[in-house]
Amino acid sequence: MKTGHSSFFRKLFWLYTGAIFLLVALPINSAGELNDVTVLSFRGDYFFHALMFIPWMFFRPVFRFTDLPWLLWGLMFAAGSEGIQYLLPYRAYNVNDLVANVIGVALSFLVYSLWVRIVVSS
C-alpha cells in the first residue's frame, strides 16, 4: 500500500474507532427507537451493532497484521466496546449487544476473505 494511502487509512481507522468509542461511551439513549425496528427478524439495535463492526477487517492491511491476530484484536475491541458500558452508570451492558458486536467482527472476516479471494486475487 502506498505511503499516502496508508496514512489516510490509518487516520480513517482512528476516526472509525473513535466514533465507536463515542457511540458506546456518550449518554445517548436512542436504543428505544431501534428496539421497535426489526431487520430480518432481528431488533434494529442488534443489527446496527453488527453493522458497526463490518469495516474492521478492511483496515488490516494498513497495520500489516495477519488475519488471525487482527481478527482477535477485533473481537477484543468488540467485547471491550460493550464492556465499557458495564462501567458507565448512564449506559447499560447487554450481552446481546456483545454477541451482535462479535457477529459483526466475524462477518467482517468473512466479507473481507471473500473480497480478497474474488476481487483482489483476480
CSV table of C-alpha atoms in Angstrom, one decimal:
chain,number,residue,atom,x,y,z
A,1,MET,CA,0.0,0.0,0.0
A,2,LYS,CA,1.3,3.4,-0.9
A,3,THR,CA,2.5,5.6,2.0
A,4,GLY,CA,0.0,8.3,1.3
A,5,HIS,CA,-2.8,5.8,1.2
A,6,SER,CA,-1.6,4.1,4.3
A,7,SER,CA,-1.6,7.4,6.2
A,8,PHE,CA,-5.1,8.2,5.0
A,9,PHE,CA,-6.4,4.8,6.0
A,10,ARG,CA,-4.7,5.0,9.4
A,11,LYS,CA,-6.4,8.3,10.1
A,12,LEU,CA,-9.7,6.8,8.9
A,13,PHE,CA,-9.2,3.8,11.2
A,14,TRP,CA,-8.7,6.1,14.2
A,15,LEU,CA,-11.8,8.1,13.3
A,16,TYR,CA,-13.8,4.9,13.0
A,17,THR,CA,-12.6,3.5,16.3
A,18,GLY,CA,-13.1,6.9,17.9
A,19,ALA,CA,-16.7,7.1,16.6
A,20,ILE,CA,-17.4,3.6,18.0
A,21,PHE,CA,-16.0,4.7,21.4
A,22,LEU,CA,-18.1,7.8,21.4
A,23,LEU,CA,-21.2,5.8,20.5
A,24,VAL,CA,-20.7,3.5,23.4
A,25,ALA,CA,-19.5,6.0,25.9
A,26,LEU,CA,-21.7,9.0,25.5
A,27,PRO,CA,-25.0,9.1,27.3
A,28,ILE,CA,-27.0,8.6,24.1
A,29,ASN,CA,-30.2,6.8,24.6
A,30,SER,CA,-31.6,6.1,21.2
A,31,ALA,CA,-32.0,2.4,21.6
A,32,GLY,CA,-35.7,2.8,22.5
A,33,GLU,CA,-36.5,3.7,18.9
A,34,LEU,CA,-34.3,0.9,17.5
A,35,ASN,CA,-35.9,-1.7,19.8
A,36,ASP,CA,-39.1,-1.3,17.7
A,37,VAL,CA,-37.3,-1.7,14.4
A,38,THR,CA,-36.7,-5.2,13.0
A,39,VAL,CA,-34.4,-6.2,10.2
A,40,LEU,CA,-34.7,-9.8,9.1
A,41,SER,CA,-36.4,-10.6,12.4
A,42,PHE,CA,-33.6,-9.1,14.5
A,43,ARG,CA,-34.1,-6.0,16.6
A,44,GLY,CA,-32.7,-2.9,14.9
A,45,ASP,CA,-30.1,-2.1,17.6
A,46,TYR,CA,-28.6,-5.6,17.3
A,47,PHE,CA,-28.4,-5.3,13.5
A,48,PHE,CA,-26.7,-1.9,13.8
A,49,HIS,CA,-24.3,-3.2,16.5
A,50,ALA,CA,-23.2,-5.9,14.0
A,51,LEU,CA,-23.1,-3.5,11.1
A,52,MET,CA,-20.9,-1.1,13.0
A,53,PHE,CA,-18.1,-3.7,13.1
A,54,ILE,CA,-18.2,-4.8,9.4
A,55,PRO,CA,-15.4,-2.4,8.4
A,56,TRP,CA,-12.9,-3.9,10.9
A,57,MET,CA,-11.1,-6.4,8.8
A,58,PHE,CA,-10.7,-3.9,5.9
A,59,PHE,CA,-8.2,-1.9,8.0
A,60,ARG,CA,-6.0,-5.0,8.5
A,61,PRO,CA,-3.6,-4.3,5.5
A,62,VAL,CA,-2.9,-0.8,6.8
A,63,PHE,CA,-1.4,-2.2,10.0
A,64,ARG,CA,0.2,-5.2,8.4
A,65,PHE,CA,-1.2,-7.7,10.7
A,66,THR,CA,-2.0,-11.2,9.5
A,67,ASP,CA,-5.7,-12.2,9.6
A,68,LEU,CA,-5.8,-14.1,12.8
A,69,PRO,CA,-4.2,-11.5,15.1
A,70,TRP,CA,-6.2,-8.7,13.6
A,71,LEU,CA,-9.4,-10.8,14.0
A,72,LEU,CA,-8.5,-11.4,17.7
A,73,TRP,CA,-7.9,-7.6,18.1
A,74,GLY,CA,-11.3,-7.0,16.5
A,75,LEU,CA,-13.0,-9.5,18.9
A,76,MET,CA,-11.4,-7.8,21.9
A,77,PHE,CA,-12.3,-4.4,20.6
A,78,ALA,CA,-15.9,-5.5,20.1
A,79,ALA,CA,-16.1,-7.0,23.6
A,80,GLY,CA,-14.3,-4.0,25.1
A,81,SER,CA,-16.7,-1.5,23.5
A,82,GLU,CA,-19.6,-3.3,25.1
A,83,GLY,CA,-17.7,-3.9,28.4
A,84,ILE,CA,-17.1,-0.2,28.8
A,85,GLN,CA,-20.8,0.3,29.2
A,86,TYR,CA,-20.8,-2.0,32.2
A,87,LEU,CA,-18.6,0.6,34.0
A,88,LEU,CA,-20.7,3.6,33.0
A,89,PRO,CA,-23.6,4.3,35.3
A,90,TYR,CA,-25.6,6.0,32.5
A,91,ARG,CA,-25.2,3.1,30.0
A,92,ALA,CA,-26.5,-0.4,30.1
A,93,TYR,CA,-24.4,-3.5,29.4
A,94,ASN,CA,-26.3,-6.0,27.3
A,95,VAL,CA,-24.9,-9.5,26.4
A,96,ASN,CA,-27.0,-9.5,23.2
A,97,ASP,CA,-25.2,-6.3,22.1
A,98,LEU,CA,-21.9,-8.1,22.8
A,99,VAL,CA,-23.0,-11.0,20.7
A,100,ALA,CA,-24.0,-8.7,17.9
A,101,ASN,CA,-20.6,-6.9,18.1
A,102,VAL,CA,-18.8,-10.2,17.8
A,103,ILE,CA,-21.0,-11.4,15.0
A,104,GLY,CA,-20.2,-8.1,13.2
A,105,VAL,CA,-16.4,-8.8,13.5
A,106,ALA,CA,-17.0,-12.4,12.3
A,107,LEU,CA,-19.0,-11.2,9.3
A,108,SER,CA,-16.3,-8.7,8.7
A,109,PHE,CA,-13.8,-11.5,8.5
A,110,LEU,CA,-16.0,-13.5,6.1
A,111,VAL,CA,-16.7,-10.5,3.8
A,112,TYR,CA,-13.1,-9.5,3.8
A,113,SER,CA,-11.9,-13.0,3.0
A,114,LEU,CA,-14.4,-13.2,0.1
A,115,TRP,CA,-13.3,-9.8,-1.1
A,116,VAL,CA,-9.7,-10.8,-1.1
A,117,ARG,CA,-10.4,-14.1,-3.0
A,118,ILE,CA,-12.7,-12.6,-5.5
A,119,VAL,CA,-11.7,-9.1,-6.1
A,120,VAL,CA,-8.0,-8.8,-5.1
A,121,SER,CA,-6.9,-12.2,-6.4
A,122,SER,CA,-8.4,-11.8,-9.9
